[in-house]
Short mmCIF file of C-alpha atoms (C1' of nucleotides) in Angstrom, two decimals:
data_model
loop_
_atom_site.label_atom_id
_atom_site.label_comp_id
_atom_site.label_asym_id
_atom_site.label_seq_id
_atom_site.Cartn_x
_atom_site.Cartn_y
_atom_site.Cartn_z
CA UNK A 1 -91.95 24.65 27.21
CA UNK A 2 -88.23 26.34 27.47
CA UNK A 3 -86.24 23.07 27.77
CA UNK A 4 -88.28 21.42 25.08
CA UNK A 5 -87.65 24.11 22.77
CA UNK A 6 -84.11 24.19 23.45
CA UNK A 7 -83.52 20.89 23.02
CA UNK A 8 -85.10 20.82 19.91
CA UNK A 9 -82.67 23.42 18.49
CA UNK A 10 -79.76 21.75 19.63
CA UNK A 11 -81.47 18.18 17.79
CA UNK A 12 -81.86 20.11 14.18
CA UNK A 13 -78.64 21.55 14.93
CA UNK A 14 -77.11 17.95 14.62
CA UNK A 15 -79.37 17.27 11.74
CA UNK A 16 -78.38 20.15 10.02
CA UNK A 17 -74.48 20.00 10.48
CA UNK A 18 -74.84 16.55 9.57
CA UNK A 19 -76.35 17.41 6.10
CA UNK A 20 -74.42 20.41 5.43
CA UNK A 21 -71.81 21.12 7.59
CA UNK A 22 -71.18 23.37 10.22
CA UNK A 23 -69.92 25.86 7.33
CA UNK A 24 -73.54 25.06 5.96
CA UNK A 25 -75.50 26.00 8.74
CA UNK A 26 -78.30 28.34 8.36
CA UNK A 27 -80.05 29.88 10.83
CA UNK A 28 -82.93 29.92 9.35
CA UNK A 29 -82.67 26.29 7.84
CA UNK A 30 -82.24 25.32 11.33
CA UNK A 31 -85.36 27.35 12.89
CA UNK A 32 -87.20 25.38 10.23
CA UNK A 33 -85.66 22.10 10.96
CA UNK A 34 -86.55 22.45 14.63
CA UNK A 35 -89.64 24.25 13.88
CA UNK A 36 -89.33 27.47 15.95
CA UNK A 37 -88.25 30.85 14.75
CA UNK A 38 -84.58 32.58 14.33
CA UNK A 39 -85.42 34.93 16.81
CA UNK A 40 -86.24 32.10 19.08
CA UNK A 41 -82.64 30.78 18.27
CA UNK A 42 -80.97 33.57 19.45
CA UNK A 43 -83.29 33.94 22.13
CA UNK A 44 -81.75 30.80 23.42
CA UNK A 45 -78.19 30.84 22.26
CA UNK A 46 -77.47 34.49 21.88
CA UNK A 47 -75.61 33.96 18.13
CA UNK A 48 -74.40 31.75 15.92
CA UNK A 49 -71.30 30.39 17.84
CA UNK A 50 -73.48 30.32 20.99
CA UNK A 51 -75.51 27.35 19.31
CA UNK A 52 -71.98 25.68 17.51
CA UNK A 53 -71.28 25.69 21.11
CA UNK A 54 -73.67 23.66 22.98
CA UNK A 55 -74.62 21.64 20.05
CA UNK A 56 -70.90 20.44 20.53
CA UNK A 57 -71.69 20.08 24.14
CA UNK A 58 -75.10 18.04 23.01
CA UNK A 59 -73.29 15.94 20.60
CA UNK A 60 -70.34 14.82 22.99
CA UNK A 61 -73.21 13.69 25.55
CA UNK A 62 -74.69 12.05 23.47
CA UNK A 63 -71.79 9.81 22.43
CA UNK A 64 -70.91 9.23 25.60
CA UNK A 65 -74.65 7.83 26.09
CA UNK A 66 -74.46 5.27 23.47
CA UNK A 67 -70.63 4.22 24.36
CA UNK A 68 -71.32 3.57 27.48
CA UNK A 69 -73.81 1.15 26.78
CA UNK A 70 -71.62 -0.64 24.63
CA UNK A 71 -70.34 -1.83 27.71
CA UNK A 72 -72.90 -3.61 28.43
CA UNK A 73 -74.91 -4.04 31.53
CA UNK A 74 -72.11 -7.13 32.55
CA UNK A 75 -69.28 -4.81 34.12
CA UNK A 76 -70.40 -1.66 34.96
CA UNK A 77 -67.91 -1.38 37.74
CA UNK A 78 -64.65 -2.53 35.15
CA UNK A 79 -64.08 -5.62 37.47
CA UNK A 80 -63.48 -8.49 34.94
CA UNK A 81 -63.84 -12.55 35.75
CA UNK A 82 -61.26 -14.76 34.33
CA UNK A 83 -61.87 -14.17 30.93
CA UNK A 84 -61.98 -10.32 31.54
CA UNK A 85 -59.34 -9.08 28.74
CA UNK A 86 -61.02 -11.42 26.16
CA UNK A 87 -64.46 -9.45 27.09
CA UNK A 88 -62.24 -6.03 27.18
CA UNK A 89 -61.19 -6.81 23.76
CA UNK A 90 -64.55 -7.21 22.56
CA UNK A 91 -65.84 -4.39 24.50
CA UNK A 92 -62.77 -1.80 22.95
CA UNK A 93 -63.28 -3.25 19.61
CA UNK A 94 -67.27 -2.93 19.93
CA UNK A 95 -66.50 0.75 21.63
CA UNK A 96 -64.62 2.00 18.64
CA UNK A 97 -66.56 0.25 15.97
CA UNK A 98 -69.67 2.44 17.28
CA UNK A 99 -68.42 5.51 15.36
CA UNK A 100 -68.87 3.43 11.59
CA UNK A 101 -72.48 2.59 11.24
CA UNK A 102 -74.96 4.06 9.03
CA UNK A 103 -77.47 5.03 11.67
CA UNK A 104 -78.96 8.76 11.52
CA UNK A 105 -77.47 9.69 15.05
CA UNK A 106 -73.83 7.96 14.17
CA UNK A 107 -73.69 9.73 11.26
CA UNK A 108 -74.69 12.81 12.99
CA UNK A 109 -72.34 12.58 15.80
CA UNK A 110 -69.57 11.64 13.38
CA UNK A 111 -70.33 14.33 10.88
CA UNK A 112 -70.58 17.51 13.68
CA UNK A 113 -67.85 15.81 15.52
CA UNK A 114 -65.67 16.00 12.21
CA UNK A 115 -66.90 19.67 11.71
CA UNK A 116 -65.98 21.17 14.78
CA UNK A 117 -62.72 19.23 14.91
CA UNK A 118 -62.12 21.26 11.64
CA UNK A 119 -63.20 24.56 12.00
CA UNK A 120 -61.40 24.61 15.59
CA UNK A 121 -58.66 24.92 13.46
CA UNK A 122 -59.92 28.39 12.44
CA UNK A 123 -62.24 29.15 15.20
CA UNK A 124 -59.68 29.04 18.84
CA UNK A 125 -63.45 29.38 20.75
CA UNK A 126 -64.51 25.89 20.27
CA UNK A 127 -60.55 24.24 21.07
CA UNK A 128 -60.83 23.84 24.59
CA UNK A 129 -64.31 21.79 24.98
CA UNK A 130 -63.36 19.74 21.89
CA UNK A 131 -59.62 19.20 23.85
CA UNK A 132 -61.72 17.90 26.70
CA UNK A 133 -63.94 15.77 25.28
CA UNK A 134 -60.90 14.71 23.12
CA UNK A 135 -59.13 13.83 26.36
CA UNK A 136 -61.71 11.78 28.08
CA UNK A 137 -62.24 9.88 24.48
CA UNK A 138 -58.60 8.89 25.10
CA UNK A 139 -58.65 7.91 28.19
CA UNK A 140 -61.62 5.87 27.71
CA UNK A 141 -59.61 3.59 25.60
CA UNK A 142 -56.28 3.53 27.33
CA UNK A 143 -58.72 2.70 30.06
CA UNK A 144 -60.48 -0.33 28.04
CA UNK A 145 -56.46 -0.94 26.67
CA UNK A 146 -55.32 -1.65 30.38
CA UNK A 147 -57.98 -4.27 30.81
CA UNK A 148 -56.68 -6.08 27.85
CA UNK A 149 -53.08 -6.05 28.52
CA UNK A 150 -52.98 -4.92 33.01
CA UNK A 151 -49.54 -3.80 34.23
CA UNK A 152 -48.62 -2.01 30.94
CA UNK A 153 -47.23 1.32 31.72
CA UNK A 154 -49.92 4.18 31.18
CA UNK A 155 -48.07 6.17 28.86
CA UNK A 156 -47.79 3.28 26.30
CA UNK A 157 -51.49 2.77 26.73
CA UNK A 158 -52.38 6.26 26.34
CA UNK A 159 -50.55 6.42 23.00
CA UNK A 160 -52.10 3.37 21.78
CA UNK A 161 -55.51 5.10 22.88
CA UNK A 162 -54.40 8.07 20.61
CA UNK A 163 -53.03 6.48 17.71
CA UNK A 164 -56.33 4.53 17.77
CA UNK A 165 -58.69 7.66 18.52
CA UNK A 166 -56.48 9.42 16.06
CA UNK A 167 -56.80 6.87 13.67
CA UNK A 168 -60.95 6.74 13.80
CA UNK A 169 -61.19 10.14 13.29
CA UNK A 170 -59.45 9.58 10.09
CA UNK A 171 -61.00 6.96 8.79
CA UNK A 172 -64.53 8.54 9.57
CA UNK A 173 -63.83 11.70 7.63
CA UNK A 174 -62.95 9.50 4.90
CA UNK A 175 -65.98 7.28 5.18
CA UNK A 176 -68.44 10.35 5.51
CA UNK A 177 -66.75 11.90 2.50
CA UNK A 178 -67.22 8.91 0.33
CA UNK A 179 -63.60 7.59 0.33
CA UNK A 180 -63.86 4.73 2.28
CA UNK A 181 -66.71 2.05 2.20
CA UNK A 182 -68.45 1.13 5.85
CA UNK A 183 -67.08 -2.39 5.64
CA UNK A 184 -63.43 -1.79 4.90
CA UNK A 185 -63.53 1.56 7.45
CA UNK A 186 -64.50 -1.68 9.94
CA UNK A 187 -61.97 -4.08 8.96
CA UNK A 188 -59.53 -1.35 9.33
CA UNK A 189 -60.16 -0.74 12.46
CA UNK A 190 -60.44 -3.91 13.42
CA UNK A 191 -56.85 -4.36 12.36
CA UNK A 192 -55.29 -1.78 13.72
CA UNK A 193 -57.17 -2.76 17.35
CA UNK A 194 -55.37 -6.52 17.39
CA UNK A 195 -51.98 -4.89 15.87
CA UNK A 196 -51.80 -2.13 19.20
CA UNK A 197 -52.93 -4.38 21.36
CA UNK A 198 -50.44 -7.34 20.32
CA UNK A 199 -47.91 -3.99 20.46
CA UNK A 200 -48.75 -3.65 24.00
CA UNK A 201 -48.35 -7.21 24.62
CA UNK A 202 -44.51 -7.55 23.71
CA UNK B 1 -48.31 38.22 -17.87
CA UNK B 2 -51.64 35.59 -17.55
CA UNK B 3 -49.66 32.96 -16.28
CA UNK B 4 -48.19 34.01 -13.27
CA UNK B 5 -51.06 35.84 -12.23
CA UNK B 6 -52.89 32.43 -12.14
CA UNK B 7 -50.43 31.07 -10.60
CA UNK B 8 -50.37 34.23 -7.82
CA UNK B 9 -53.83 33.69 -7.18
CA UNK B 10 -53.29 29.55 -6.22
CA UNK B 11 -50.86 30.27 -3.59
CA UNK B 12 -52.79 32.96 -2.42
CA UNK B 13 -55.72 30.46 -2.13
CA UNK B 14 -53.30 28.11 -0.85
CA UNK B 15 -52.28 31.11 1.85
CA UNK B 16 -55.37 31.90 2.75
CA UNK B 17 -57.30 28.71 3.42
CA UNK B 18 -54.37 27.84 5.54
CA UNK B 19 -55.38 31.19 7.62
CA UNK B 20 -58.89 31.13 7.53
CA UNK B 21 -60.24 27.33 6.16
CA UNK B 22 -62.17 26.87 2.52
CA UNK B 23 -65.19 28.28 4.77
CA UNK B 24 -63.41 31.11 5.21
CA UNK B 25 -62.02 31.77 1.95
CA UNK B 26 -63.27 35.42 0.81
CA UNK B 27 -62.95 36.32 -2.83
CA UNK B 28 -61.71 39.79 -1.81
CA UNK B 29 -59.09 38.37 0.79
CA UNK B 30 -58.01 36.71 -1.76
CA UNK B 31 -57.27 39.24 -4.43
CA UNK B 32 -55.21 41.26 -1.95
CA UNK B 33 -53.34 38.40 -0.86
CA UNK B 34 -52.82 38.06 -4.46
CA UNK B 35 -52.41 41.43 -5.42
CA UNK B 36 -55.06 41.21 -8.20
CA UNK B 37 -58.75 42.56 -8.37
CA UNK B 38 -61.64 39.96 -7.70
CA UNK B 39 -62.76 40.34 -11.20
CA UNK B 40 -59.66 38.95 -12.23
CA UNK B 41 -60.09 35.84 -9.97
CA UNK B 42 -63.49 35.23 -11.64
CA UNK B 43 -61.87 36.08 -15.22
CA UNK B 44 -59.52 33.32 -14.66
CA UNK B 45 -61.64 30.73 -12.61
CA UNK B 46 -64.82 31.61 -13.04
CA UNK B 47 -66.17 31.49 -9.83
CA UNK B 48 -65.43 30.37 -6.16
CA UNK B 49 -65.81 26.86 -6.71
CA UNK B 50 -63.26 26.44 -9.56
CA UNK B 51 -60.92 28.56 -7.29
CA UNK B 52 -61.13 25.36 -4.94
CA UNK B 53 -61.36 23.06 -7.94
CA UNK B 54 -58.18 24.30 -8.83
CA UNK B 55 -56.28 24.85 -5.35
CA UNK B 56 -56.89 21.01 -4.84
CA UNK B 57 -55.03 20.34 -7.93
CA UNK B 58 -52.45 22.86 -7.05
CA UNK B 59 -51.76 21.49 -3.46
CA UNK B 60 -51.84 17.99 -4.76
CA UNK B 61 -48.84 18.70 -7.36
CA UNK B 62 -46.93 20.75 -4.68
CA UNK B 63 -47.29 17.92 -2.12
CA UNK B 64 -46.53 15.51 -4.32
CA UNK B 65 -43.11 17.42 -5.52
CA UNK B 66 -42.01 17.70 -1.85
CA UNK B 67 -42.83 13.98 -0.95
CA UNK B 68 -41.01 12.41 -3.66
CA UNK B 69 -37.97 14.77 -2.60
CA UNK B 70 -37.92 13.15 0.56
CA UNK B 71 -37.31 9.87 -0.77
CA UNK B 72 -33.50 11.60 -1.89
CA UNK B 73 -31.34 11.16 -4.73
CA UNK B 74 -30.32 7.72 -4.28
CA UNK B 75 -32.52 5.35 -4.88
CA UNK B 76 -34.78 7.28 -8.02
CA UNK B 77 -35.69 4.12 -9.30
CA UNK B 78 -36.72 2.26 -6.14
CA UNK B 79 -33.84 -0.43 -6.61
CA UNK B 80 -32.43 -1.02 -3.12
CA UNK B 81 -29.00 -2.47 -2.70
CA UNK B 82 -28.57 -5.13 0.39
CA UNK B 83 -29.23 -2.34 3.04
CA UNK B 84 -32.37 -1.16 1.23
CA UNK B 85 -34.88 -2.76 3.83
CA UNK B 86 -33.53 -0.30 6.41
CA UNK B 87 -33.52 2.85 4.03
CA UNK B 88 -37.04 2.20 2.77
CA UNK B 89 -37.90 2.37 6.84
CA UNK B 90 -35.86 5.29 7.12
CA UNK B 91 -37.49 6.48 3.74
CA UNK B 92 -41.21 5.51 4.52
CA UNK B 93 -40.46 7.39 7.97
CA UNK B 94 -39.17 10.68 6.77
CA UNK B 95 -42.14 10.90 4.50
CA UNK B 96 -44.60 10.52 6.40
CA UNK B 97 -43.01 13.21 9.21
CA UNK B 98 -42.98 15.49 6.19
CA UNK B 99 -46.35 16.48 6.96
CA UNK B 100 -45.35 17.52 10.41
CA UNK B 101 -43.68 20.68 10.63
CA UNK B 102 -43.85 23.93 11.38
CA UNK B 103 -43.13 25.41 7.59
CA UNK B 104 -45.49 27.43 5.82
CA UNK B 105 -45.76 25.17 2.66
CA UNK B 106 -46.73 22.29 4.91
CA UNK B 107 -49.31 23.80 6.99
CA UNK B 108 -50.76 25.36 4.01
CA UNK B 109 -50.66 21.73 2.12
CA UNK B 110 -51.69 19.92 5.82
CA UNK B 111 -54.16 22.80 6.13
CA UNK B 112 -55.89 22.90 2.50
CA UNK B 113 -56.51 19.33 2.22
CA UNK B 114 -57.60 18.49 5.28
CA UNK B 115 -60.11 21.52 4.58
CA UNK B 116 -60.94 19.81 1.25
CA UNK B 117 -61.41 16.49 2.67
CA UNK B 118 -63.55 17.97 5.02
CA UNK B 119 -65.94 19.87 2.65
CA UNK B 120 -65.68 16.92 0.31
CA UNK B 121 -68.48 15.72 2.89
CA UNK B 122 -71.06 18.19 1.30
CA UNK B 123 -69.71 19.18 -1.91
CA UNK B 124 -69.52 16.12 -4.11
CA UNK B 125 -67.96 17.48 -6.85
CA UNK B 126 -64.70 17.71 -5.26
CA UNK B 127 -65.01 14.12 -4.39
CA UNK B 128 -63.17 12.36 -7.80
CA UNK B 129 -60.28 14.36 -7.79
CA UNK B 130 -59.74 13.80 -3.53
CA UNK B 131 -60.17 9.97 -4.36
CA UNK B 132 -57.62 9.94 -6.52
CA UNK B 133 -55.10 12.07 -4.72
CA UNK B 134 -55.95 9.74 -1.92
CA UNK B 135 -55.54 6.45 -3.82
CA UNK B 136 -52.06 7.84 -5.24
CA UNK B 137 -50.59 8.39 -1.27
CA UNK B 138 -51.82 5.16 -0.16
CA UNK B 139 -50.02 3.35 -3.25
CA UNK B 140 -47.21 5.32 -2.53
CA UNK B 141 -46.81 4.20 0.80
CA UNK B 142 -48.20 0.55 0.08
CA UNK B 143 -44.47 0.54 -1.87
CA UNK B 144 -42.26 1.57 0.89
CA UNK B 145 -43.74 -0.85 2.86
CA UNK B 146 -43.19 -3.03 0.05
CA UNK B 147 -39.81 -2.32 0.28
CA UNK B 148 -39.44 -3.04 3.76
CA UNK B 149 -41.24 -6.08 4.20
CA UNK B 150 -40.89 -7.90 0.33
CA UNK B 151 -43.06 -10.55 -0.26
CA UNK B 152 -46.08 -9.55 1.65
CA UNK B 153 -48.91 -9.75 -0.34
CA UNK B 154 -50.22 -6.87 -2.18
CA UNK B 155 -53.50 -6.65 -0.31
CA UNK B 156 -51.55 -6.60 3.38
CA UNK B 157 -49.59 -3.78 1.89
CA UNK B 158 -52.56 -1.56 1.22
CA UNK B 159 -54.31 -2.31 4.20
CA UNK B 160 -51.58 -0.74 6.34
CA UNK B 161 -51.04 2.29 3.88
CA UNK B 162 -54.95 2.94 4.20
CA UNK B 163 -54.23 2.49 8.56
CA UNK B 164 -51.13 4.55 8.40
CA UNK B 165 -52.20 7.44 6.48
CA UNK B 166 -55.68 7.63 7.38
CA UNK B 167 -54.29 7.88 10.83
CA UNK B 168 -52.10 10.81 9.49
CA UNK B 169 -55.17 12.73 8.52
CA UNK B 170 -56.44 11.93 12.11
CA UNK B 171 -53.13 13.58 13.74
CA UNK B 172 -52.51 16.50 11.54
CA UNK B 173 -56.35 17.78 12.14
CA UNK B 174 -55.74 17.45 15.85
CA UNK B 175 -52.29 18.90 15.05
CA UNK B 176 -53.48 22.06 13.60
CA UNK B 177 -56.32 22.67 15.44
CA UNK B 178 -54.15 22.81 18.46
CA UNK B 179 -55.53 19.47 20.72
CA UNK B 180 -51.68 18.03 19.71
CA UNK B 181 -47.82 19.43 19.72
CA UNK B 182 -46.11 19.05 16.96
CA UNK B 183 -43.61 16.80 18.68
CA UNK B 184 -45.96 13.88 19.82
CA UNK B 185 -47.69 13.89 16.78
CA UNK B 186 -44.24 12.82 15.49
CA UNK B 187 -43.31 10.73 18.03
CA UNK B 188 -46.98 8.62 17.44
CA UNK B 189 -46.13 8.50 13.71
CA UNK B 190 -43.06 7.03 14.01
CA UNK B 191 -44.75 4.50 16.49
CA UNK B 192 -47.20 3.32 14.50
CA UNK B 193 -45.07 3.00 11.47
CA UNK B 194 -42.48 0.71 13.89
CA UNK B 195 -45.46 -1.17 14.43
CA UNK B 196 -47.44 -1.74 11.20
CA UNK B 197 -43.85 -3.02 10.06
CA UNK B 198 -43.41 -5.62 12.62
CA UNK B 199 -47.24 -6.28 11.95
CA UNK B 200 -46.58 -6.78 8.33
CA UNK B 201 -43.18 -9.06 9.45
CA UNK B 202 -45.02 -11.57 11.23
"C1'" DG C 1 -56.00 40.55 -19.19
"C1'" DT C 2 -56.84 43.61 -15.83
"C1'" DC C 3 -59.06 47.21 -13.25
"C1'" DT C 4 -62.94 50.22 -10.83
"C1'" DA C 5 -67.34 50.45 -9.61
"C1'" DT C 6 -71.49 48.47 -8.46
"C1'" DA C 7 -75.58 45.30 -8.66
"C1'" DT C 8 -77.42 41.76 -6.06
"C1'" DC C 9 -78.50 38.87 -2.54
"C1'" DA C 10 -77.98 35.76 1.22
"C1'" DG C 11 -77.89 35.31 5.80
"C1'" DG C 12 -76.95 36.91 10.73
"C1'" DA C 13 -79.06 39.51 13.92
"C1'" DT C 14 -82.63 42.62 16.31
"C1'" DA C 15 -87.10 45.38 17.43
"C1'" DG C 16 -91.29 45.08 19.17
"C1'" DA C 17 -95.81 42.85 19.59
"C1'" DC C 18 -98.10 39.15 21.93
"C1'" DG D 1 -90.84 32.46 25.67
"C1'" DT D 2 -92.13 32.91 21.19
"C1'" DC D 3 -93.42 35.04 16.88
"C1'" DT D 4 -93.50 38.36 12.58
"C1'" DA D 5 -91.26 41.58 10.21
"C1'" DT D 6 -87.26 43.81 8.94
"C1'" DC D 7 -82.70 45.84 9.06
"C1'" DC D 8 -78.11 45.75 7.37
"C1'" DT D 9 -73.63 43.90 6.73
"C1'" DG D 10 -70.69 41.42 4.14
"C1'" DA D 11 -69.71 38.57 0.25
"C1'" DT D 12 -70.35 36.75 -4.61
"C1'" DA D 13 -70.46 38.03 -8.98
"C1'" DT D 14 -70.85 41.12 -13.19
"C1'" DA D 15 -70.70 45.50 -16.31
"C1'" DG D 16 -67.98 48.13 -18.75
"C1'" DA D 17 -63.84 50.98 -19.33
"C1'" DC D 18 -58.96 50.64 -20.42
#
DNA sequence: GTCTATATCAGGATAGAC
DNA sequence: GTCTATCCTGATATAGAC
C-alpha cells in the first residue's frame, strides 16, 4: 500500500544517511535498501531534496518519540512532588544522554541529524525545518532546566539549554566520527549537565 | 613556479569548500578558482581525495598560525607574572572567539573543518590526521585553563577543554548554517568559559 | 609543470507499460 | 502505485602535446 511504501523509503533513507551520509546517498542504493524502485522514489518525493526533506521531517519525529518517553510514564503533565527537581535532574540528564548510545536508530538519528545540520550550511532549503526542530530541542531543556532550578529567569535557562544542545551536537559528531569514545562522550555530558545547572543555581 | 601553484590550488580548496562544503567541492570549480587546469590539480595531488588530504593539513597550519597570534606578544613562553591568572582568562577567551567572526579566513577554516569532521564519519582515512588536530586544540586549551586555575589536576583540565571546544564545534555548525547570529554564539562562548572556570575553581 | 581535449562513468531523473 | 528500461547531464580522471 502507498503509506507503507512511503514509509519504507523514508526508513532506508535513515539507514542509508546513517551509513554514508547524506552526501552518500544514492538513489538507487536507497530503492534497494527499501526495496522498491527509483522511479517509485520520485514517484513519492518528486527528487532528491524532496526525500532529504521529509526524511528530516521522519527523523525529528522520531526523536521526539523516544525523548518523550524518557520521561517516563510518572509526570506526564510536568507537575513534580517534593522531590521533583531531583527527578528533573535525572530526567534532563537521562533526556540528553539518549543521543550517545550505540543503538541502530540513535545512531541513525544522530548521524542524519549531524548531516543535515551540515549540509544546511550549503543547502538554505533544509535551514528553516532544522531551525524549528532546533528550537523546540531547546526549549525542551530550558523547559526540563526550570524544573531543576524554578524562578530562574528564562533567558538564563534558555542559554543553558543551548550551550547544552550546542554542546551534544558536538560531542556526537565527534563520537560518530571516531574521536570520542561512548563512555567519555557520557561523562562529558554528564559534567557539563551538574556544572549549568549548579550555574543556574548561584 | 610549482610551488605556488600548489599552494594556489589549497586556498582555492580552502575557498571553495567554504562556498559549497567538501560535498560540493568540484575539481573544475576548483581549477578556476585557482586559475589552473584540472589536470594540473591531479598532477599535483593526484586525485580528489589527496586534494582533501591535503586542505586538512593546510587549514590545520593556518588555524593554528592565527590561534597562537591571539595569545600576543607578551607572554611567548607561557610565564605569567602576578596578573597572569586574569590574562590567561582574557587569553583563553579571545581564542576561543577567534573562531567567531565574520572574516573570510575564519569561515573558510570554521567552514573546512567542520566539513572534514563531518565526512570524517564515512571516510576513515581522514580520521588520524582530524584526531590529532583535535587532540592538539584540546591540549592547547587544557593549558590556558591551566593557567587560570594552577593546580587542578591534569585530568580536570582536559575534561573541560574536551566540554569547551567540543561545544565550539556545536556553535560554529549552527553558526554557519544560519540557526545562530554571530553575536550570541559569542556571548554563549564567553559564558561557558566563565563557567567551566569557576567549575574548575571549586 | 602545465595546458587542451576527451574518455569514461556514475548517478539523478523520466517515459511508458502494467 | 509500481516497475523496467533508458536517457543524459555533470563530474572525475587521463592522454598527449607543448
Amino acid at each position: 500500500m502507498s503509506t507503507d511504501r512511503r514509509r519504507a523509503i523514508l526508513e532506508g533513507a535513515a539507514r542509508v544517511i546513517a551509513r554514508r551520509g547524506v552526501r552518500g546517498l544514492r538513489m538507487e542504493e536507497l530503492a534497494t535498501e527499501a526495496g522498491v524502485s527509483t522511479a517509485l522514489i520520485y514517484y513519492h518525493f518528486k527528487d532528491r531534496a524532496g526525500v532529504l526533506r521529509h526524511t528530516l521531517e521522519f527523523i525529528s519525529d522520531r526523536a521526539d518519540r523516544y525523548t518523550s518517553d524518557a520521561s517516563g510514564p510518572g509526570h506526564p503533565d510536568g507537575h513534580d512532588g517534593p522531590d521533583g527537581p531531583r527527578d528533573a535532574l535525572q530526567e534532563l540528564e537521562q533526556s540528553l544522554l539518549l543521543e550517545f548510545q550505540d543503538l541502530p536508530e540513535v545512531r541513525e538519528n544522530s548521524t542524519a541529524w549531524g548531516e543535515l545540520r551540515a549540509s544546511a550550511i550549503f543547502e538554505p532549503e533544509l535551514r528553516e525545518d532544522l531551525a524549528r526542530a532546533t528550537l523546540t530541542w531547546i526549549y525542551d531543556v530550558a523547559d526540563l532546566l526550570g524544573h531543576i532550578r524554578p524562578s530562574t529567569p528564562a533567558p538564563a535557562l534558555t542559554a543553558a539549554a543551548e550551550r547544552l544542545t550546542g554542546l551534544l551536537e558536538g560531542l556526537s559528531t565527534r563520537w560518530l566520527s571516531g574521536a570520542l569514545p561512548l563512555d567519555h562522550a557520557r561523562e562529558l555530558v554528564k559534567e557539563a549537565v551538574s556544572t549549568e545547572v549548579e550555574r543556574l543555581g548561584r
